[in-house]
Coordinates of C-alpha atoms and ligand atoms in Angstrom, one line a residue:
M1389 CA 0.2 -0.1 0.1
C1390 CA 1.4 3.6 1.2
G1391 CA 1.5 6.3 -1.3
I1392 CA 4.5 8.2 -3.0
F1393 CA 4.3 11.5 -4.2
S1394 CA 7.2 13.8 -5.5
I1395 CA 7.9 17.2 -7.6
Y1396 CA 10.2 18.0 -9.9
S1397 CA 10.7 21.8 -11.0
K1398 CA 12.7 24.6 -12.3
R1399 CA 11.4 27.4 -9.4
D1400 CA 11.0 26.6 -5.5
I1401 CA 8.3 24.5 -5.0
K1402 CA 5.1 25.6 -3.3
P1403 CA 5.0 23.5 0.4
N1404 CA 1.2 23.6 0.3
S1405 CA 1.1 22.3 -3.3
F1406 CA 3.2 19.9 -2.4
I1407 CA 1.4 18.4 0.8
N1408 CA -2.1 18.8 -0.2
S1409 CA -1.1 15.9 -3.5
L1410 CA 0.0 14.0 -0.4
K1411 CA -2.5 14.4 1.8
E1412 CA -4.2 13.0 -1.5
L1413 CA -2.6 9.7 -1.5
E1414 CA -3.4 9.0 3.0
Y1415 CA -6.1 7.0 1.8
R1416 CA -2.9 4.2 1.0
G1417 CA -2.1 3.8 4.6
Y1418 CA -1.7 6.7 6.9
D1419 CA 1.0 4.8 9.8
S1420 CA 3.1 7.9 9.2
A1421 CA 4.5 10.5 6.6
G1422 CA 7.8 11.5 5.6
V1423 CA 9.4 13.4 3.1
A1424 CA 13.4 14.4 1.4
F1425 CA 14.1 17.5 -0.1
F1426 CA 16.9 19.2 -1.4
E1427 CA 17.4 22.6 0.2
E1428 CA 20.5 24.6 -0.9
D1429 CA 21.8 21.1 -2.1
N1430 CA 21.3 19.7 1.4
I1431 CA 19.3 16.9 1.5
K1432 CA 16.3 17.1 4.7
I1433 CA 14.9 14.5 6.1
L1434 CA 11.4 14.9 7.9
K1435 CA 8.9 12.1 10.2
T1436 CA 5.9 11.5 12.0
T1437 CA 3.8 9.6 13.2
L1438 CA 1.2 11.8 13.5
K1439 CA -0.8 12.6 10.3
I1440 CA 0.7 14.3 7.4
K1441 CA -0.6 17.8 9.0
D1442 CA 2.5 17.3 11.2
L1443 CA 4.7 17.6 7.9
E1444 CA 3.1 20.8 7.0
S1445 CA 3.6 21.9 10.3
K1446 CA 7.3 21.2 9.8
L1447 CA 7.6 22.3 6.2
K1448 CA 8.1 26.1 6.5
N1449 CA 6.3 27.8 4.2
N1450 CA 9.5 29.5 3.1
L1451 CA 10.8 26.5 2.2
K1452 CA 13.2 26.7 -0.5
T1453 CA 14.0 23.3 -2.7
S1454 CA 13.0 22.3 -5.9
L1455 CA 13.1 18.3 -5.5
I1456 CA 10.8 16.8 -2.7
M1457 CA 9.2 13.3 -2.3
G1458 CA 6.9 12.1 0.1
H1459 CA 5.7 8.8 1.6
T1460 CA 2.4 8.2 3.5
R1461 CA 2.8 4.9 4.9
W1462 CA 1.1 1.8 5.9
A1463 CA 3.0 -0.2 7.4
T1464 CA 4.1 -3.9 6.8
H1465 CA 7.6 -4.7 8.5
G1466 CA 8.5 -3.1 11.3
S1467 CA 5.6 -0.9 13.8
P1468 CA 4.9 2.2 13.0
S1469 CA 8.0 4.3 14.2
I1470 CA 10.5 7.0 13.1
K1471 CA 12.6 4.5 12.8
N1472 CA 10.5 2.4 10.1
C1473 CA 9.4 5.5 8.5
H1474 CA 9.6 6.6 5.2
P1475 CA 12.6 8.0 3.1
H1476 CA 15.4 5.6 4.2
E1477 CA 18.2 6.1 3.3
Y1478 CA 21.7 4.8 3.6
K1479 CA 24.8 6.4 2.7
N1480 CA 23.9 8.6 -0.4
I1481 CA 20.5 7.0 -1.1
V1482 CA 17.6 8.4 0.0
L1483 CA 14.6 6.3 -1.1
V1484 CA 10.0 6.1 -0.9
H1485 CA 9.3 3.4 -1.7
N1486 CA 5.2 1.5 -2.0
G1487 CA 5.0 -2.5 -2.1
I1488 CA 6.9 -5.2 -0.4
V1489 CA 10.2 -6.6 -1.6
E1490 CA 9.0 -10.4 -0.5
N1491 CA 12.9 -11.7 -1.0
Y1492 CA 14.4 -8.9 1.3
D1493 CA 15.4 -11.2 4.3
E1494 CA 17.0 -13.1 1.6
L1495 CA 18.9 -10.3 0.3
K1496 CA 20.3 -8.7 3.6
R1497 CA 22.2 -11.5 3.5
H1498 CA 23.9 -10.8 -0.1
K1499 CA 27.1 -10.9 0.2
A1500 CA 27.7 -7.1 -1.0
I1501 CA 24.9 -5.2 2.8
Q1502 CA 25.9 -8.5 4.9
Q1503 CA 28.2 -6.6 6.5
N1504 CA 25.9 -3.8 7.0
K1505 CA 24.4 -1.9 10.0
F1506 CA 20.2 -2.4 9.3
K1507 CA 18.8 1.2 11.1
S1508 CA 14.8 0.0 10.6
D1509 CA 12.8 -2.7 10.5
T1510 CA 11.5 -2.3 7.2
D1511 CA 12.0 -4.4 4.1
T1512 CA 12.7 -1.1 2.0
E1513 CA 15.6 0.2 4.0
V1514 CA 17.2 -3.4 2.0
L1515 CA 16.7 -1.0 -1.3
A1516 CA 18.8 1.7 -0.3
H1517 CA 21.8 -0.3 0.6
L1518 CA 21.8 -2.1 -1.9
I1519 CA 21.2 0.9 -5.0
S1520 CA 24.5 2.4 -2.3
Y1521 CA 26.3 -0.3 -3.8
Y1522 CA 26.1 -0.4 -7.1
L1523 CA 26.0 3.3 -6.8
E1524 CA 29.7 2.4 -5.7
R1525 CA 30.3 0.5 -8.9
E1526 CA 28.2 1.8 -11.6
G1527 CA 28.7 5.8 -11.2
S1528 CA 25.3 5.7 -12.0
L1529 CA 21.7 5.8 -10.2
V1530 CA 19.1 4.5 -12.9
K1531 CA 22.0 1.7 -13.5
S1532 CA 22.1 0.8 -9.8
V1533 CA 18.2 1.0 -9.5
A1534 CA 18.4 -1.2 -12.2
R1535 CA 20.3 -3.7 -11.0
V1536 CA 18.1 -3.8 -8.2
G1537 CA 15.2 -4.1 -10.0
E1538 CA 16.5 -7.4 -11.7
I1539 CA 16.8 -9.3 -7.7
I1540 CA 14.4 -8.2 -6.2
K1541 CA 10.9 -10.4 -5.7
G1542 CA 7.3 -8.3 -4.9
S1543 CA 5.1 -5.9 -6.1
N1544 CA 7.7 -2.6 -6.0
S1545 CA 7.6 1.0 -6.7
F1546 CA 10.1 3.8 -5.5
L1547 CA 12.0 6.4 -5.6
C1548 CA 15.3 7.2 -5.2
L1549 CA 17.4 10.3 -4.4
D1550 CA 21.3 10.2 -4.6
K1551 CA 22.4 12.8 -1.8
K1552 CA 24.8 14.3 -4.1
D1553 CA 23.0 15.2 -6.8
P1554 CA 20.2 17.9 -6.2
K1555 CA 18.5 17.6 -10.0
L1556 CA 18.8 13.9 -10.0
I1557 CA 15.4 11.3 -9.5
V1558 CA 14.5 7.8 -10.5
A1559 CA 11.9 6.2 -10.4
Y1560 CA 10.4 2.1 -10.9
K1561 CA 8.4 0.0 -11.2
N1562 CA 6.8 -2.7 -10.6
K1563 CA 3.3 -4.4 -10.4
T1564 CA 2.0 -1.9 -7.9
P1565 CA 1.0 1.2 -9.6
L1566 CA 3.0 4.9 -10.4
Y1567 CA 2.4 7.7 -12.6
L1568 CA 4.8 10.3 -13.9
G1569 CA 2.6 13.3 -15.1
I1570 CA 3.7 17.3 -16.7
K1571 CA 2.0 20.1 -15.8
N1572 CA 1.3 23.0 -17.1
N1573 CA 3.4 25.2 -15.9
G1574 CA 6.0 22.3 -17.2
E1575 CA 7.2 20.5 -13.9
F1576 CA 7.3 16.9 -12.9
L1577 CA 5.5 14.6 -10.8
F1578 CA 6.1 11.3 -9.4
S1579 CA 2.9 9.8 -7.9
S1580 CA 0.7 6.6 -7.0
D1581 CA -2.2 7.9 -8.2
L1582 CA -3.9 10.0 -11.2
N1583 CA -5.9 11.8 -8.6
A1584 CA -3.3 13.2 -6.5
M1585 CA -1.4 14.9 -9.8
K1586 CA -4.7 16.0 -11.2
N1587 CA -4.4 20.6 -10.6
D1588 CA -2.5 21.5 -13.7
L1589 CA -1.7 19.1 -15.5
N1590 CA -1.1 18.9 -18.6
N1591 CA -0.1 14.8 -19.4
Y1592 CA 0.4 11.7 -17.8
Y1593 CA 2.0 8.5 -18.1
F1594 CA 1.2 4.9 -16.3
L1595 CA 4.8 3.6 -15.8
N1596 CA 5.1 -0.3 -17.3
D1597 CA 5.8 -3.0 -15.0
E1598 CA 9.7 -2.8 -14.5
E1599 CA 10.1 0.3 -16.0
L1600 CA 12.4 3.5 -14.7
I1601 CA 12.2 6.8 -15.2
E1602 CA 15.4 9.3 -14.6
I1603 CA 15.2 12.9 -14.6
N1604 CA 18.7 14.4 -14.8
N1605 CA 19.2 18.4 -14.6
H1606 CA 15.4 18.6 -16.6
R1607 CA 16.0 16.1 -19.0
I1608 CA 13.8 12.6 -18.8
R1609 CA 14.2 9.5 -20.1
C1610 CA 12.6 6.0 -20.1
F1611 CA 14.6 2.6 -19.5
N1612 CA 13.4 -1.0 -19.9
S1613 CA 15.0 -3.0 -17.0
K1614 CA 17.1 -4.4 -19.7
M1615 CA 18.4 -0.2 -19.4
K1616 CA 17.4 0.6 -23.5
I1617 CA 15.7 3.2 -23.6
K1618 CA 12.2 3.5 -23.7
K1619 CA 9.4 5.9 -26.1
M1620 CA 6.7 7.3 -23.0
T1621 CA 3.2 8.4 -24.8
M1622 CA 1.4 10.7 -22.9
V1623 CA -1.9 10.4 -21.9
P1624 CA -3.2 14.6 -22.1
Y1625 CA -5.3 15.0 -18.9
A1626 CA -9.1 15.8 -18.9
S1627 CA -9.4 17.3 -16.0
S1628 CA -13.0 15.0 -16.1
V1629 CA -11.2 11.9 -15.9
V1630 CA -11.5 13.1 -12.0
K1631 CA -14.3 14.9 -10.9
K1632 CA -14.0 17.6 -8.2
K1633 CA -14.8 16.8 -5.0
K1634 CA -18.5 17.3 -3.4
K1635 CA -19.2 19.4 -0.7
L1636 CA -19.0 17.8 2.7
E1637 CA -22.1 17.9 4.5
A1638 CA -22.4 18.8 7.9
E1639 CA -20.8 16.5 10.0
G1640 CA -17.8 16.7 7.9
L1641 CA -16.3 13.4 7.4
I1642 CA -15.5 12.2 4.1
T1643 CA -17.6 8.4 5.1
Y1644 CA -19.9 10.4 5.6
D1645 CA -20.5 12.1 2.6
E1646 CA -20.2 9.0 0.4
I1647 CA -23.1 7.3 2.0
N1648 CA -25.0 10.6 1.6
S1649 CA -23.9 10.9 -1.8
Q1650 CA -25.5 7.9 -3.1
K1651 CA -28.8 9.1 -3.2
F1652 CA -27.9 10.9 -6.0
L1653 CA -25.4 8.7 -7.1
I1654 CA -27.6 5.4 -7.2
P1655 CA -30.4 6.5 -9.1
K1656 CA -27.9 7.4 -11.7
I1657 CA -26.4 4.1 -12.3
F1658 CA -29.3 2.6 -13.2
N1659 CA -29.6 5.2 -16.7
T1660 CA -26.2 3.4 -17.6
F1661 CA -27.8 -0.3 -18.4
D1662 CA -28.0 0.7 -21.9
T1663 CA -24.1 1.2 -21.9
I1664 CA -23.5 -1.7 -20.2
K1665 CA -25.3 -3.6 -22.8
K1666 CA -23.3 -2.1 -25.5
E1667 CA -20.0 -2.7 -23.5
I1668 CA -20.2 -6.0 -23.1
K1669 CA -22.2 -6.6 -26.4
T1670 CA -18.4 -9.3 -27.3
I1671 CA -19.0 -11.4 -24.5
K1672 CA -20.8 -14.6 -25.8
N1673 CA -21.1 -18.7 -25.2
F1674 CA -20.8 -19.1 -21.9
S1675 CA -23.3 -21.2 -19.9
E1676 CA -21.5 -20.3 -15.9
I1677 CA -20.2 -17.3 -14.3
V1678 CA -17.1 -17.1 -11.8
I1679 CA -17.0 -13.9 -10.0
I1680 CA -13.7 -13.4 -7.8
G1681 CA -13.4 -10.8 -5.2
C1682 CA -12.2 -9.1 -2.1
G1683 CA -14.1 -7.7 1.1
S1684 CA -16.8 -5.4 0.0
S1685 CA -16.5 -6.9 -3.3
F1686 CA -16.8 -10.3 -2.3
N1687 CA -19.8 -9.1 -0.4
A1688 CA -21.3 -7.4 -3.2
S1689 CA -20.6 -10.5 -5.5
M1690 CA -22.5 -13.2 -3.5
L1691 CA -25.4 -10.8 -4.2
G1692 CA -24.1 -10.6 -8.2
K1693 CA -24.5 -14.9 -7.4
H1694 CA -28.1 -14.8 -6.3
Y1695 CA -28.8 -12.4 -9.0
F1696 CA -27.3 -14.5 -11.9
E1697 CA -29.0 -17.6 -10.5
Q1698 CA -32.2 -16.4 -10.0
I1699 CA -32.6 -14.0 -12.7
S1700 CA -30.6 -15.3 -15.9
G1701 CA -30.5 -19.1 -14.3
I1702 CA -27.2 -18.6 -15.1
P1703 CA -24.9 -21.2 -12.6
T1704 CA -22.1 -18.8 -10.6
A1705 CA -19.8 -19.6 -8.0
V1706 CA -18.0 -17.0 -6.1
Y1707 CA -14.4 -17.1 -4.8
R1708 CA -11.7 -14.5 -3.1
P1709 CA -8.6 -14.7 -5.2
S1710 CA -6.9 -16.4 -2.5
E1711 CA -9.0 -19.7 -2.0
F1712 CA -9.2 -19.6 -6.2
V1713 CA -9.4 -23.5 -7.5
F1714 CA -10.8 -23.6 -10.8
F1715 CA -7.9 -24.2 -12.8
K1716 CA -8.8 -28.1 -12.9
K1717 CA -11.6 -27.2 -14.5
K1718 CA -12.2 -26.7 -18.8
N1719 CA -12.9 -23.3 -18.8
R1720 CA -14.6 -22.9 -22.3
N1721 CA -17.8 -22.1 -21.1
T1722 CA -17.5 -20.1 -18.2
L1723 CA -17.3 -16.1 -18.2
Y1724 CA -14.5 -14.9 -15.0
I1725 CA -16.3 -11.2 -13.9
F1726 CA -13.3 -9.9 -11.5
M1727 CA -14.9 -7.2 -9.1
S1728 CA -12.7 -4.5 -7.1
Q1729 CA -13.0 -0.6 -6.4
S1730 CA -9.8 -0.1 -6.6
G1731 CA -8.7 -2.7 -9.5
E1732 CA -5.2 -3.0 -7.8
T1733 CA -5.7 -5.2 -5.6
A1734 CA -3.1 -7.4 -4.3
D1735 CA -4.7 -10.3 -4.1
T1736 CA -7.3 -10.0 -7.2
C1737 CA -4.9 -9.1 -9.9
D1738 CA -1.7 -11.2 -8.9
L1739 CA -4.5 -14.6 -9.6
L1740 CA -4.9 -12.7 -12.9
E1741 CA -2.0 -11.5 -13.9
T1742 CA -0.6 -15.1 -13.5
N1743 CA -2.7 -16.8 -15.3
T1744 CA -4.0 -14.1 -18.0
G1745 CA -4.4 -17.5 -20.9
Y1746 CA -7.0 -19.3 -18.2
F1747 CA -9.2 -15.7 -17.6
K1748 CA -9.4 -15.3 -21.2
N1749 CA -12.4 -14.7 -21.0
S1750 CA -12.9 -11.9 -18.2
L1751 CA -14.3 -9.1 -17.4
S1752 CA -13.4 -6.1 -14.7
I1753 CA -15.9 -3.6 -12.3
V1754 CA -13.7 -1.3 -11.1
N1755 CA -14.1 2.2 -9.8
Q1756 CA -11.2 3.1 -11.6
S1757 CA -11.0 3.0 -14.7
D1758 CA -6.8 3.3 -15.2
S1759 CA -5.8 0.5 -13.4
R1760 CA -4.2 -2.9 -13.2
L1761 CA -7.7 -4.7 -13.8
V1762 CA -8.6 -3.2 -15.9
R1763 CA -4.9 -3.8 -18.0
N1764 CA -5.6 -6.7 -18.0
T1765 CA -9.2 -8.4 -18.5
R1766 CA -10.4 -8.1 -21.3
L1767 CA -13.5 -6.1 -20.8
S1768 CA -13.8 -3.7 -18.3
L1769 CA -17.3 -1.6 -16.9
N1770 CA -16.2 1.5 -15.1
L1771 CA -19.1 1.9 -12.1
D1772 CA -17.9 6.1 -12.5
L1773 CA -18.6 7.4 -9.1
G1774 CA -15.6 9.4 -8.4
I1775 CA -13.4 8.1 -6.5
E1776 CA -13.7 7.1 -3.0
K1777 CA -11.6 8.5 -0.3
G1778 CA -13.1 6.8 3.0
V1779 CA -11.7 3.4 3.3
A1780 CA -15.1 1.8 4.1
A1781 CA -16.2 0.8 0.9
T1782 CA -19.6 2.7 0.2
K1783 CA -21.3 4.0 -2.6
T1784 CA -19.0 1.6 -4.8
F1785 CA -20.3 -1.5 -2.9
T1786 CA -23.8 0.0 -3.7
G1787 CA -22.8 0.4 -7.4
Q1788 CA -21.5 -2.6 -7.7
L1789 CA -24.9 -4.7 -6.5
I1790 CA -26.6 -2.4 -9.4
Y1791 CA -24.1 -3.2 -12.1
L1792 CA -24.7 -6.7 -11.1
Y1793 CA -28.5 -6.7 -11.2
S1794 CA -27.8 -5.0 -14.9
L1795 CA -25.7 -7.5 -16.0
A1796 CA -27.4 -10.2 -15.1
I1797 CA -31.1 -8.5 -16.6
I1798 CA -29.0 -8.4 -20.1
F1799 CA -27.7 -12.0 -19.7
S1800 CA -31.3 -13.2 -19.3
G1801 CA -32.4 -11.2 -22.6
K1802 CA -34.6 -9.6 -20.5
K1803 CA -35.4 -5.2 -21.0
N1804 CA -34.6 -3.4 -18.2
K1805 CA -36.7 -1.8 -16.2
K1806 CA -39.3 1.1 -17.2
S1807 CA -39.0 4.9 -16.2
S1808 CA -42.2 4.8 -14.5
D1809 CA -41.1 2.0 -12.0
L1810 CA -37.3 3.9 -11.7
T1811 CA -39.2 6.7 -10.5
S1812 CA -41.2 5.3 -8.3
F1813 CA -37.8 2.8 -7.0
N1814 CA -35.9 6.4 -6.8
K1815 CA -38.7 8.0 -4.5
H1816 CA -38.6 5.6 -2.2
Y1817 CA -34.7 5.4 -2.2
M1818 CA -34.9 9.2 -1.0
K1819 CA -36.8 7.9 2.2
I1820 CA -33.9 5.6 3.5
F1821 CA -31.9 8.7 4.2
S1822 CA -34.5 10.8 5.8
L1823 CA -34.2 7.7 8.9
Q1824 CA -30.4 8.7 10.2
N1825 CA -31.7 10.6 12.3
K1826 CA -33.4 7.5 13.9
I1827 CA -30.9 5.2 13.1
K1828 CA -28.2 7.2 15.1
D1829 CA -30.6 7.1 18.0
I1830 CA -31.0 3.2 17.6
A1831 CA -26.7 3.3 17.5
K1832 CA -26.8 5.1 20.8
K1833 CA -28.5 1.8 22.6
F1834 CA -26.0 -0.4 20.8
H1835 CA -22.5 1.5 20.8
K1836 CA -20.7 -0.1 23.4
S1837 CA -21.8 -3.9 22.6
K1838 CA -18.9 -6.2 22.0
N1839 CA -20.3 -8.6 19.7
F1840 CA -23.4 -8.6 16.8
F1841 CA -24.6 -10.9 14.9
I1842 CA -26.2 -9.7 11.9
L1843 CA -28.5 -12.8 10.4
G1844 CA -30.3 -12.2 6.6
R1845 CA -31.5 -14.8 4.0
N1846 CA -31.7 -15.0 0.0
Y1847 CA -30.9 -11.3 -0.6
N1848 CA -30.6 -10.6 2.6
Y1849 CA -27.0 -12.8 3.1
P1850 CA -25.0 -10.4 1.4
I1851 CA -26.3 -7.5 2.7
A1852 CA -25.7 -8.8 6.5
L1853 CA -21.8 -10.0 5.7
E1854 CA -21.1 -6.6 4.2
A1855 CA -22.8 -4.4 7.3
S1856 CA -21.2 -7.5 9.7
L1857 CA -17.9 -6.1 7.8
K1858 CA -18.4 -2.2 7.6
I1859 CA -19.4 -2.9 11.4
K1860 CA -15.4 -4.5 12.0
E1861 CA -13.9 -2.1 10.4
I1862 CA -15.3 1.5 11.4
A1863 CA -16.5 0.5 14.3
Y1864 CA -14.0 -1.9 16.4
I1865 CA -17.0 -4.2 17.2
H1866 CA -16.9 -7.4 16.7
A1867 CA -19.9 -8.6 14.5
E1868 CA -20.6 -12.2 12.4
A1869 CA -23.3 -12.5 9.9
S1870 CA -25.4 -15.6 9.4
L1871 CA -27.8 -17.2 7.7
S1872 CA -31.2 -16.8 9.9
S1873 CA -32.0 -20.7 9.3
E1874 CA -28.0 -21.1 9.8
M1875 CA -28.2 -19.8 13.9
K1876 CA -29.8 -22.8 14.9
H1877 CA -27.3 -25.5 13.8
G1878 CA -24.5 -23.9 16.6
P1879 CA -24.4 -20.6 16.8
I1880 CA -27.7 -20.4 18.9
A1881 CA -25.6 -20.7 21.6
L1882 CA -23.1 -18.0 22.2
L1883 CA -26.8 -16.2 22.6
D1884 CA -28.2 -14.8 25.9
K1885 CA -30.5 -12.0 27.0
N1886 CA -27.7 -8.8 25.6
F1887 CA -26.7 -10.4 22.8
P1888 CA -26.8 -8.1 20.0
I1889 CA -28.8 -9.1 17.0
I1890 CA -29.2 -7.4 13.5
F1891 CA -32.1 -9.3 12.4
L1892 CA -32.5 -8.7 8.0
I1893 CA -35.7 -10.4 6.9
S1894 CA -36.7 -10.4 3.4
N1895 CA -39.7 -10.0 1.8
N1896 CA -39.2 -13.3 -0.2
Q1897 CA -43.0 -15.5 -0.1
D1898 CA -41.2 -18.2 0.1
S1899 CA -39.0 -17.6 3.5
V1900 CA -40.5 -15.1 5.0
L1901 CA -42.6 -16.7 7.2
K1902 CA -39.1 -19.2 8.0
E1903 CA -37.4 -16.9 8.3
I1904 CA -40.4 -14.2 11.2
T1905 CA -40.3 -18.4 12.8
N1906 CA -36.0 -17.4 12.7
L1907 CA -37.0 -14.5 14.2
Y1908 CA -39.0 -14.9 16.8
E1909 CA -36.9 -18.0 17.9
A1910 CA -34.0 -14.9 18.9
K1911 CA -35.8 -13.1 20.3
S1912 CA -36.5 -15.8 22.8
R1913 CA -33.2 -15.7 23.7
S1914 CA -31.5 -12.0 23.3
N1915 CA -33.8 -8.5 24.8
R1916 CA -31.5 -6.6 22.2
I1917 CA -33.1 -6.8 18.7
L1918 CA -32.8 -4.4 15.6
L1919 CA -34.8 -5.7 13.0
L1920 CA -34.6 -3.9 9.3
A1921 CA -37.9 -5.3 7.2
T1922 CA -40.3 -4.0 4.7
S1923 CA -43.3 -2.5 5.2
N1924 CA -45.2 -5.4 4.6
V1925 CA -43.0 -7.6 6.5
I1926 CA -44.3 -5.0 9.5
Q1927 CA -46.9 -6.3 9.1
K1928 CA -47.1 -9.8 9.2
L1929 CA -45.5 -9.3 13.6
D1930 CA -46.9 -8.8 16.7
K1931 CA -47.7 -5.8 17.8
N1932 CA -46.6 -6.3 21.6
F1933 CA -43.0 -8.0 19.8
L1934 CA -42.7 -5.0 17.7
K1935 CA -42.7 -2.7 20.9
E1936 CA -40.3 -5.1 22.3
I1937 CA -37.0 -4.5 19.7
S1938 CA -35.6 -1.2 17.5
L1939 CA -37.1 -1.2 14.4
I1940 CA -36.3 0.0 10.6
E1941 CA -39.1 0.2 8.1
I1942 CA -37.6 -0.4 4.6
P1943 CA -39.8 0.9 2.1
N1944 CA -41.5 -2.3 -0.5
V1945 CA -40.1 -1.4 -3.5
E1946 CA -39.6 -5.1 -6.1
E1947 CA -37.2 -7.7 -4.1
D1948 CA -34.4 -7.2 -6.4
L1949 CA -34.0 -3.4 -5.2
L1950 CA -34.6 -4.4 -1.2
P1951 CA -30.7 -5.1 -1.0
N1952 CA -30.2 -1.4 -2.3
L1953 CA -32.6 0.3 0.6
F1954 CA -31.2 -1.7 3.2
T1955 CA -27.7 -1.7 2.6
V1956 CA -28.1 2.5 3.1
P1957 CA -29.1 1.9 7.1
L1958 CA -26.5 -0.3 7.8
Q1959 CA -23.7 1.9 6.6
Y1960 CA -25.3 4.7 8.3
F1961 CA -25.9 2.3 11.2
A1962 CA -22.1 1.2 11.4
Y1963 CA -21.0 5.0 10.5
H1964 CA -22.7 6.4 13.8
L1965 CA -21.4 3.3 15.9
A1966 CA -17.6 4.2 14.8
K1967 CA -19.0 8.4 15.9
L1968 CA -20.4 7.1 19.3
N1969 CA -17.4 5.7 20.0
N1970 CA -15.0 8.6 19.0
L1971 CA -13.4 6.6 16.4
S1972 CA -11.5 7.9 13.2
V1973 CA -14.6 7.3 10.7
D1974 CA -12.3 7.9 7.5
Q1975 CA -9.1 6.1 8.2
P1976 CA -9.6 3.0 10.4
R1977 CA -6.7 2.0 12.4
N1978 CA -4.5 -0.7 10.9
L1979 CA -6.6 -0.2 7.2
A1980 CA -5.7 1.4 3.6
K1981 CA -8.0 2.2 1.0
V1982 CA -6.0 0.0 -1.4
V1983 CA -4.0 -3.0 -0.3
T1984 CA -1.5 -3.5 -2.6
V1985 CA -0.2 -6.3 -1.0
V1986 CA -0.8 -9.6 -0.6
Ligands
F6R2539 C1 -14.4 -2.9 2.7 C2 -13.5 -2.5 2.2 C3 -12.7 -3.9 1.4 C4 -12.3 -3.4 -0.3 C5 -11.4 -4.9 -0.4 C6 -11.2 -4.9 -1.3 O1 -14.7 -1.7 3.7 O2 -13.3 -1.4 0.9 O3 -12.2 -5.0 2.1 O4 -13.6 -4.1 -0.1 O5 -10.0 -5.4 0.4 O6 -11.1 -3.4 -2.6 P1 -11.1 -3.6 -3.5 O7 -12.6 -4.0 -4.5 O8 -10.7 -2.4 -3.6 O9 -10.7 -4.8 -4.6

């Protein structure tokens, strides 16, 4: 994970513009941050285990530098401390790194550096030692980086400075993303994502794997791993690629804003039906679907399975990439759908990239059109929801649900919903957002809980999975999702009067009465029930029973669209649990937005 960013300029760089860009990358990791810059030809390094804001105050406003690089860290090797914070240095080498040097331990025993003293617990530091070793022999920084690129394993991008040369920077990229940008004023940028470079950007280049870029005395050159010069085809930057940030609403938190933004985004996605249909028209001849994804993308895929089997009648399996075992099966008739909002998740991308021959018939669904997954799947659909910065997936999860739903309709050969149906859905969908004060009050009854069961069936089971993930990751409360029908097979033993249960009842006519029975079974054992159910299901429930539980009423809409209505209140609920416990909702501990390590 981690974010790296640098500016190389002919003029003095404005600290604010640098810091603002580095902050844009904070979603990739926020355990610590650091910068290195040349001031009057001397290198200066600043580090903090606090947020980037702390660096901001350390970088004086009258800073005079024309080359600066920074890092925001998600710790993999070594705790978040100053000694493990980037930039790392050894002799004349200073570098910031994103990724993992998988063979770092073996490389530490490399004869060239085995006697060296290491100052940190990181895998990164070995890069500085090795580059320094080769630099003493090769005399060229870019060649030394290329030598190191050849012997490291894993996914690695890094920027490297030579303390003796304030006009030189070398970038290396393999598997984990790195962009070069050129601004309208001629400044060169390197960044882990496009969004952090967007201000005044003229054009950009996404480095290919095992490529290096050297900027030396304002001259820029790109090399492959064999040090052959490569032509870079710069992509003109259209400001529309990165959507302007919407004004934050009252609570001022990104996650809250992103939950609210669904009010307008989700109804809009339903209008992309024809575009989706056009973009996938070359998909033919498949009789089964396999969906692959992690975390929230896996949970959305579980609902995708439900849609494909129920609506399109196509058998569907869902895998986490680390558990994918389909290889022995002939796959001529399989459509592989890779789900990932970031398009950069290492587990997912690695599975695809190491087996491209196998996954020929592949489609990705992403929210980042310029990403690893898009480059390696045959077809790709872009959710186009604007960058999601809150670490917890919210709008992208709901967006994924609708794309999967639209695909299921297209694969079934049915027609899109009538616009009058969509208008009616939108009306009900809006109502969900007005429930937030009520949800906040309910959260006040539950925020001290240590555990939750979240129970549901058919389309509500994936929603229960997603709700449990949200509660775990932002409220730090243990939450377990289960099929309500499965409780009696064991988990019910955990229940006592105080065990909190969130019960989601679907209005599926085949199972609704059974689900109600399961609800009563749970209530006989616990006094702490929060029920989410549609108005017509609530009518079937005993009035006295309803007085004894917390209730969120979901408007009646067509069954296939209900998951969207169940999702939003649960996102608000997790959010309020976290807020009431004074937790860092947008940047939960130990997490990062993009998981580029396996
Ligand atoms: C949960 C969350 C993660 C991601 C997972 C996969 O809120 O955000 O569980 O869903 O890391 O990420 P993508 O979808 O980018 O592949």
